[in-house]
């Protein structure tokens, strides 16, 4: 049954338009209890066939997932899917499901649920911790088969077509695992424009919205078609032909503009009165380096190393990290590569491989705090790998979530110790790392004049700076309306940071999401930021914005914006300048 046409307003977090059928997502660790319907004896055979079809599909999906992860991670980490594959065909488990269908006349869903709960309970009762964990593997595999049972119902829809994911939430690690050849975009309940799931969506060029009504995923089926508008946040369920055509045209126009702007990649990103702004790329996974090079970026302004640590059972060691950093540096030639030390915490990597659970993770032992306090081993391994990688290119290192000067002094001390250690071991390394801090706490921005003499650069992380200044959880869609980077308090913190940098002759970048927002670019340029770092796909638009305005106008606008009382007024001033200079980039 498909739903009638309906439009839902959600929150746009990753631009683009997706048109396609629904793939309902469920958290695989939650195996929901189905209704215990009974079968008629004559239905047993077709129900067994349905179960076997779902089993086959699950086998195929897990094998694909394993291969994809093998290509990206070491094989040990992909082995988790090997174990799941064995469970799909486990004789006792499968036998129990078949018996439930054949003898107890349960539907495949209910028989599967019963068998999974039975075996999970057996494992959970075991003394050995490793075996106890296998209980959740059983539930995980059963939940996958359960999802595929509803797919197996639906014969008219090819299972290999690309779909729009609709679900309650997607974690950054789940998003990183999405197969882009199968996914058109996603719509989830939780999140915001600056949560890491949204950041990954932009980097993967997947249109995405958050803040959908909680009941939406359950009300949709694989037969429903959606238009997902990642520019406005609209979702249209089962659109009529005219609406669909209008959206196809909109998507085509956006694509054509993008292709046109991409042709300008060799042009210098300088204002009409000759001020150059460096445009760098944010990188989440090392494989995206080719995309960075094609974008015309002047280097990597932020490599979020947490993604190297994600979806694996073992922390990457020094040699593995050295290899990754070296490859990035070699591929980037003389362009700078800014590697950020591990920023675990908040909505990223809360696995107990790294840290204990916290009530309030965004205010917890996050970023540099974790490395300096509980996990010195992680920080030292990473810094050793970076000191060694530095000889292969133009490496810069920056520290996340800094809030006091002591943290920088502590890292400098550790660097001295590690340098001496590498000397003793006879391992080649750079004698000095170019070291910067992220300005992403109000404390760091307010004390920028105290930090500046100690570091080589600042990189303003507006995603967190807005979160911590406005006191809003950046992944909470309910307070997303308060996420306003043009709020005068934020502009004032940026102004202070730039001023402190200027006085100490160091440079300042902005690497938060706002760097890619063309409507805000005049303010960042006018406030005196030297570099903007963003997902590669945003570079063409931002280049056009910069090339069409003068520094004089940008400075004037920024000064006026600083005097505004609220975010909307400041944004309106900035947008008005873009509308005058480059209206085409606002028309999508
Ligand atoms: C930021 O906070 O703006 C930033 C770039 O870091 P992340 O989004 O990874 O927290
Ligand atoms: Mg941050």
XYZ file of C-alpha atoms in Angstrom, residues 113-585:
473
model
C 12.338 -13.253 16.589
C 11.756 -16.241 18.864
C 14.888 -18.054 17.685
C 17.076 -14.928 17.974
C 15.832 -14.120 21.464
C 16.353 -17.716 22.564
C 19.975 -17.883 21.353
C 20.771 -14.352 22.500
C 19.558 -15.281 25.997
C 21.739 -18.397 25.986
C 24.822 -16.342 25.029
C 23.979 -13.549 27.463
C 23.952 -16.064 30.308
C 27.537 -17.162 29.622
C 30.439 -16.274 31.896
C 32.902 -15.504 29.140
C 32.615 -11.849 28.082
C 33.475 -12.618 24.466
C 30.677 -15.169 24.213
C 28.245 -12.851 25.972
C 28.868 -10.264 23.244
C 27.793 -12.820 20.626
C 24.235 -12.394 21.921
C 24.103 -8.949 20.381
C 25.558 -10.322 17.129
C 22.633 -12.752 16.904
C 20.145 -9.927 17.418
C 21.997 -7.796 14.894
C 21.899 -10.491 12.224
C 18.262 -11.332 12.992
C 17.314 -7.654 12.659
C 18.949 -7.560 9.233
C 17.053 -10.663 8.139
C 13.861 -9.159 9.578
C 14.335 -6.005 7.488
C 14.882 -8.147 4.448
C 11.731 -10.130 5.153
C 9.688 -7.039 4.430
C 11.739 -6.478 1.284
C 11.132 -10.084 0.269
C 7.386 -9.359 0.366
C 7.700 -6.791 -2.265
C 8.353 -8.513 -5.513
C 7.629 -5.639 -7.841
C 10.523 -3.522 -6.592
C 14.033 -4.395 -7.716
C 16.231 -4.655 -4.660
C 19.204 -3.228 -6.433
C 17.738 0.175 -7.273
C 19.103 3.186 -5.387
C 16.930 4.238 -2.484
C 16.299 7.055 -0.048
C 16.963 5.958 3.512
C 14.300 6.923 6.021
C 14.823 6.130 9.672
C 15.054 7.366 13.178
C 18.789 8.051 13.241
C 22.047 7.301 11.506
C 25.260 7.449 13.475
C 28.422 8.845 11.867
C 29.877 5.334 11.727
C 26.769 3.939 10.026
C 26.857 6.825 7.554
C 30.508 6.158 6.783
C 29.539 2.608 5.861
C 26.762 3.566 3.439
C 27.271 2.273 -0.049
C 26.933 5.356 -2.234
C 26.021 3.264 -5.227
C 22.869 2.127 -3.377
C 21.825 5.261 -1.542
C 20.281 8.414 -3.044
C 20.014 10.382 0.182
C 18.553 10.128 3.654
C 15.898 11.541 5.941
C 16.204 10.921 9.665
C 14.610 12.130 12.849
C 17.620 13.214 14.867
C 20.511 15.510 13.993
C 21.260 18.982 12.713
C 23.302 20.694 10.006
C 26.508 20.388 11.988
C 26.161 16.921 13.466
C 28.774 14.577 12.066
C 26.238 12.509 10.184
C 25.292 15.626 8.195
C 28.947 16.559 7.711
C 29.570 13.132 6.213
C 26.482 13.409 3.997
C 27.857 16.601 2.464
C 31.223 15.037 1.984
C 29.550 12.063 0.265
C 27.368 14.455 -1.790
C 24.203 12.812 -0.469
C 21.150 15.065 -0.104
C 19.909 14.798 3.487
C 17.308 16.175 5.871
C 16.806 15.708 9.610
C 13.953 16.402 11.995
C 11.364 14.190 10.271
C 8.326 13.221 12.398
C 9.088 10.119 14.503
C 6.138 8.221 13.024
C 7.210 8.770 9.404
C 9.559 5.777 8.935
C 6.952 3.303 10.177
C 4.246 4.810 7.948
C 6.271 4.319 4.759
C 6.954 1.176 2.804
C 9.395 0.245 0.076
C 6.675 1.005 -2.473
C 6.484 4.701 -1.534
C 8.317 7.204 -3.677
C 9.881 10.329 -2.212
C 11.329 13.605 -3.353
C 13.907 14.724 -0.841
C 14.940 18.348 -1.204
C 18.244 18.860 0.604
C 18.130 22.612 -0.190
C 14.846 23.415 1.555
C 14.290 20.412 3.810
C 11.028 19.399 2.070
C 10.033 15.777 1.646
C 7.236 15.015 -0.799
C 5.702 11.577 -0.440
C 4.347 10.016 -3.637
C 4.480 13.224 -5.693
C 2.303 13.731 -8.754
C 3.993 13.666 -12.151
C 4.119 17.476 -12.484
C 5.820 17.970 -9.133
C 8.313 15.251 -9.898
C 9.133 16.857 -13.223
C 9.588 20.272 -11.568
C 12.074 18.772 -9.119
C 13.939 16.965 -11.859
C 14.349 20.313 -13.601
C 15.522 21.927 -10.373
C 18.098 19.177 -9.869
C 19.277 19.592 -13.466
C 19.621 23.370 -13.079
C 21.660 22.926 -9.887
C 23.869 20.367 -11.624
C 24.384 22.636 -14.639
C 25.352 25.600 -12.448
C 27.729 23.437 -10.477
C 29.399 22.134 -13.640
C 29.750 25.665 -14.941
C 31.338 26.928 -11.736
C 33.619 23.931 -11.547
C 35.256 25.072 -14.790
C 36.649 28.061 -12.904
C 38.753 25.950 -10.614
C 42.018 27.308 -11.949
C 40.976 30.895 -11.192
C 42.439 32.489 -8.089
C 39.948 32.899 -5.260
C 40.549 36.602 -4.838
C 38.227 39.523 -4.319
C 37.698 42.064 -7.085
C 40.190 44.370 -5.313
C 42.861 41.664 -5.199
C 42.695 40.028 -1.741
C 43.332 36.330 -1.930
C 41.400 33.907 0.334
C 42.795 30.383 0.474
C 40.186 27.721 -0.249
C 41.042 24.396 1.338
C 39.210 21.103 1.637
C 37.883 19.232 4.649
C 38.676 15.565 4.410
C 36.949 12.804 6.321
C 38.312 9.673 4.766
C 41.682 9.428 3.019
C 40.147 7.863 -0.102
C 38.565 11.212 -0.900
C 41.957 12.766 -1.657
C 41.361 12.567 -5.431
C 38.187 14.567 -5.045
C 40.146 17.178 -3.084
C 42.696 17.478 -5.854
C 40.028 17.782 -8.529
C 38.221 20.507 -6.610
C 41.023 22.999 -7.060
C 41.531 23.262 -3.283
C 44.809 24.733 -2.117
C 45.345 21.814 0.253
C 43.604 20.136 3.136
C 42.394 22.541 5.793
C 41.046 19.857 8.098
C 41.639 16.144 8.073
C 39.252 14.695 10.664
C 41.322 11.722 11.785
C 38.513 10.236 13.848
C 37.272 8.459 10.729
C 40.476 6.422 10.657
C 39.467 5.068 14.028
C 35.856 4.297 13.180
C 34.195 0.959 12.407
C 37.000 -1.190 13.616
C 37.838 -3.505 16.442
C 41.404 -2.334 16.968
C 42.959 1.123 17.209
C 45.213 1.938 14.199
C 48.855 1.660 15.251
C 51.709 4.072 14.522
C 52.811 2.374 11.302
C 49.292 2.301 9.871
C 48.757 5.969 10.709
C 52.163 6.900 9.327
C 51.180 5.261 6.066
C 47.923 7.203 5.815
C 49.496 10.591 6.632
C 52.429 9.970 4.342
C 50.156 9.083 1.422
C 48.087 12.213 1.978
C 51.183 14.408 2.114
C 52.735 12.859 -0.957
C 49.459 13.191 -2.884
C 49.166 16.841 -1.835
C 52.659 17.830 -3.027
C 53.601 21.232 -1.711
C 50.053 22.060 -0.590
C 49.549 22.123 3.159
C 47.789 19.251 4.886
C 46.314 20.102 8.264
C 45.815 16.980 10.313
C 43.699 17.343 13.394
C 44.557 15.049 16.271
C 41.866 12.623 17.274
C 38.642 14.354 18.267
C 36.839 11.514 19.971
C 33.708 12.341 21.948
C 30.563 14.357 21.418
C 28.668 12.475 18.726
C 31.793 10.737 17.419
C 33.290 7.429 18.475
C 31.825 6.849 21.852
C 32.715 3.197 21.592
C 34.318 1.795 24.720
C 37.370 1.030 22.635
C 38.277 4.641 23.292
C 36.443 5.975 26.272
C 33.844 5.370 28.953
C 30.246 6.465 28.385
C 29.352 9.900 29.723
C 26.068 11.565 30.621
C 26.911 14.664 28.658
C 29.501 13.726 26.047
C 29.715 17.135 24.323
C 30.855 18.603 27.635
C 32.960 15.631 28.552
C 36.408 14.244 27.945
C 36.418 15.172 24.287
C 39.208 15.985 21.801
C 42.537 16.960 23.293
C 41.203 16.405 26.813
C 40.969 12.669 26.254
C 44.509 12.478 24.843
C 45.986 14.481 27.680
C 44.149 12.744 30.473
C 42.819 9.233 30.003
C 44.300 8.155 26.693
C 47.808 9.542 26.494
C 48.659 6.394 24.508
C 46.347 7.423 21.650
C 47.738 10.952 21.513
C 51.372 9.851 21.667
C 50.958 7.223 18.968
C 49.322 9.772 16.705
C 51.907 12.469 17.357
C 54.770 10.029 16.754
C 53.194 9.032 13.433
C 52.772 12.719 12.542
C 56.340 13.670 13.500
C 57.559 10.872 11.247
C 55.139 11.678 8.406
C 56.132 15.355 8.430
C 59.209 14.664 6.298
C 57.005 13.770 3.316
C 55.308 17.104 2.705
C 53.819 20.280 4.075
C 52.286 19.010 7.308
C 50.486 21.073 9.914
C 48.903 19.652 13.018
C 46.049 21.074 15.016
C 44.491 20.331 18.357
C 40.723 20.028 18.829
C 38.550 21.253 21.690
C 41.224 23.357 23.328
C 40.002 25.535 26.175
C 43.107 26.463 28.119
C 46.651 27.517 27.317
C 48.019 24.764 29.549
C 46.759 22.172 27.068
C 48.969 23.581 24.319
C 51.931 23.737 26.680
C 51.337 20.101 27.650
C 51.221 19.010 24.015
C 54.430 20.916 23.286
C 56.104 19.090 26.155
C 54.897 15.733 24.856
C 56.174 16.637 21.378
C 59.625 17.374 22.833
C 59.669 14.028 24.605
C 58.539 12.155 21.491
C 61.122 13.904 19.336
C 63.873 12.804 21.740
C 62.433 9.292 21.762
C 62.444 9.099 17.935
C 66.026 10.373 17.926
C 67.056 7.610 20.285
C 65.319 5.046 18.092
C 67.021 6.469 15.015
C 63.692 7.070 13.254
C 63.518 9.919 10.779
C 61.196 12.766 11.742
C 60.689 16.512 11.449
C 62.396 18.519 14.160
C 59.450 20.848 14.579
C 55.772 20.480 13.753
C 53.745 23.459 12.642
C 51.159 23.452 15.438
C 47.787 25.170 15.561
C 44.699 25.102 17.717
C 41.076 24.943 16.842
C 39.138 27.860 18.189
C 35.910 26.119 19.009
C 35.249 26.964 22.635
C 34.368 30.494 23.761
C 37.274 30.226 26.230
C 39.750 29.758 23.381
C 38.269 32.644 21.389
C 38.276 34.985 24.377
C 41.895 34.086 25.165
C 43.041 34.067 21.542
C 45.659 36.711 22.393
C 47.148 34.317 24.959
C 47.122 31.349 22.573
C 48.485 33.178 19.535
C 52.129 33.509 20.718
C 52.235 29.743 21.373
C 50.974 28.448 18.026
C 51.486 28.787 14.283
C 47.851 29.174 13.273
C 44.237 29.195 14.361
C 41.413 27.271 12.779
C 37.953 28.368 13.860
C 35.596 25.425 14.298
C 32.284 27.203 14.069
C 30.284 23.985 14.400
C 31.397 23.688 17.990
C 31.933 27.381 18.613
C 28.238 27.964 17.921
C 27.268 24.936 20.011
C 29.252 26.012 23.052
C 28.500 29.734 22.767
C 24.772 29.344 22.196
C 24.490 26.438 24.657
C 22.821 24.159 22.106
C 23.589 20.521 21.484
C 24.658 20.511 17.848
C 23.030 17.152 17.172
C 19.658 18.035 18.644
C 17.134 18.938 15.945
C 14.851 20.584 18.525
C 17.300 23.416 19.138
C 18.549 23.528 15.545
C 16.645 26.799 15.088
C 19.144 28.413 17.482
C 22.097 27.271 15.433
C 22.927 30.666 13.929
C 26.571 31.256 13.017
C 25.772 34.887 12.190
C 24.693 35.534 15.764
C 26.560 38.705 16.800
C 28.173 36.814 19.711
C 29.785 34.421 17.242
C 30.857 37.233 14.906
C 32.433 39.000 17.876
C 34.378 35.862 18.870
C 35.628 35.488 15.292
C 36.629 39.147 15.248
C 38.635 38.781 18.452
C 40.344 35.642 17.159
C 41.361 37.315 13.895
C 42.572 40.386 15.746
C 44.775 38.315 18.090
C 46.159 36.399 15.113
C 46.923 39.611 13.237
C 48.800 41.060 16.196
C 50.928 37.929 16.440
C 51.443 37.438 12.717
C 49.769 34.092 12.484
C 47.032 33.126 10.069
C 43.410 32.115 10.676
C 41.211 29.619 8.913
C 37.543 28.752 9.351
C 36.904 25.042 8.937
C 33.381 24.743 10.355
C 30.385 24.253 8.095
C 29.793 27.988 7.832
C 32.842 28.298 5.569
C 30.766 26.626 2.851
C 27.710 28.827 3.300
C 27.890 31.307 0.481
C 25.471 33.674 2.182
C 27.891 34.082 5.097
C 31.127 34.239 3.114
C 31.141 38.091 2.968
C 31.188 38.230 6.766
C 34.070 35.771 7.119
C 36.062 37.522 4.410
C 35.256 40.941 5.838
C 36.290 39.885 9.329
C 39.753 39.102 7.953
C 39.860 35.300 7.844
C 42.684 34.068 5.571
C 41.440 30.624 4.668
C 38.102 28.854 4.327
C 38.116 25.079 4.525
C 35.054 23.104 3.429
C 33.779 19.940 1.724
C 35.343 19.863 -1.773
C 31.924 20.037 -3.427
C 31.308 23.514 -1.961
C 34.490 25.089 -3.300
C 33.146 26.174 -6.730
C 30.280 28.204 -5.195
C 32.460 29.837 -2.569
C 35.104 30.687 -5.169
C 32.453 32.419 -7.242
C 31.220 34.354 -4.198
C 34.716 35.571 -3.343
C 35.604 36.493 -6.910
C 32.513 38.634 -7.242
C 32.854 40.860 -4.162
C 35.403 43.409 -3.051
C 37.208 43.292 0.283
C 36.092 46.859 0.799
C 32.403 45.874 0.586
C 32.945 42.743 2.671
C 34.653 44.698 5.457
C 31.924 47.294 5.472
C 29.264 44.590 5.685
C 31.107 42.763 8.483
C 31.419 45.966 10.504
C 27.710 46.631 10.176
C 26.906 43.000 11.045
C 28.976 43.224 14.220
C 26.696 46.020 15.365
C 23.489 44.011 14.772
C 21.459 42.714 17.685
C 20.464 39.423 16.176
C 21.565 36.738 13.739
C 18.871 37.354 11.121
C 19.836 41.003 10.631
C 23.499 40.145 10.245
C 22.681 37.372 7.802
C 20.405 39.664 5.788
C 23.254 42.169 5.336
C 25.636 39.471 4.187
C 23.113 37.840 1.881
C 22.261 41.191 0.339
C 25.887 41.592 -0.719
C 25.951 38.146 -2.349
C 22.636 38.904 -4.056
C 24.121 42.055 -5.542
C 27.367 40.411 -6.656
C 26.570 36.805 -7.540
C 22.765 36.253 -7.494
C 23.039 33.027 -9.505
C 24.518 31.140 -6.549
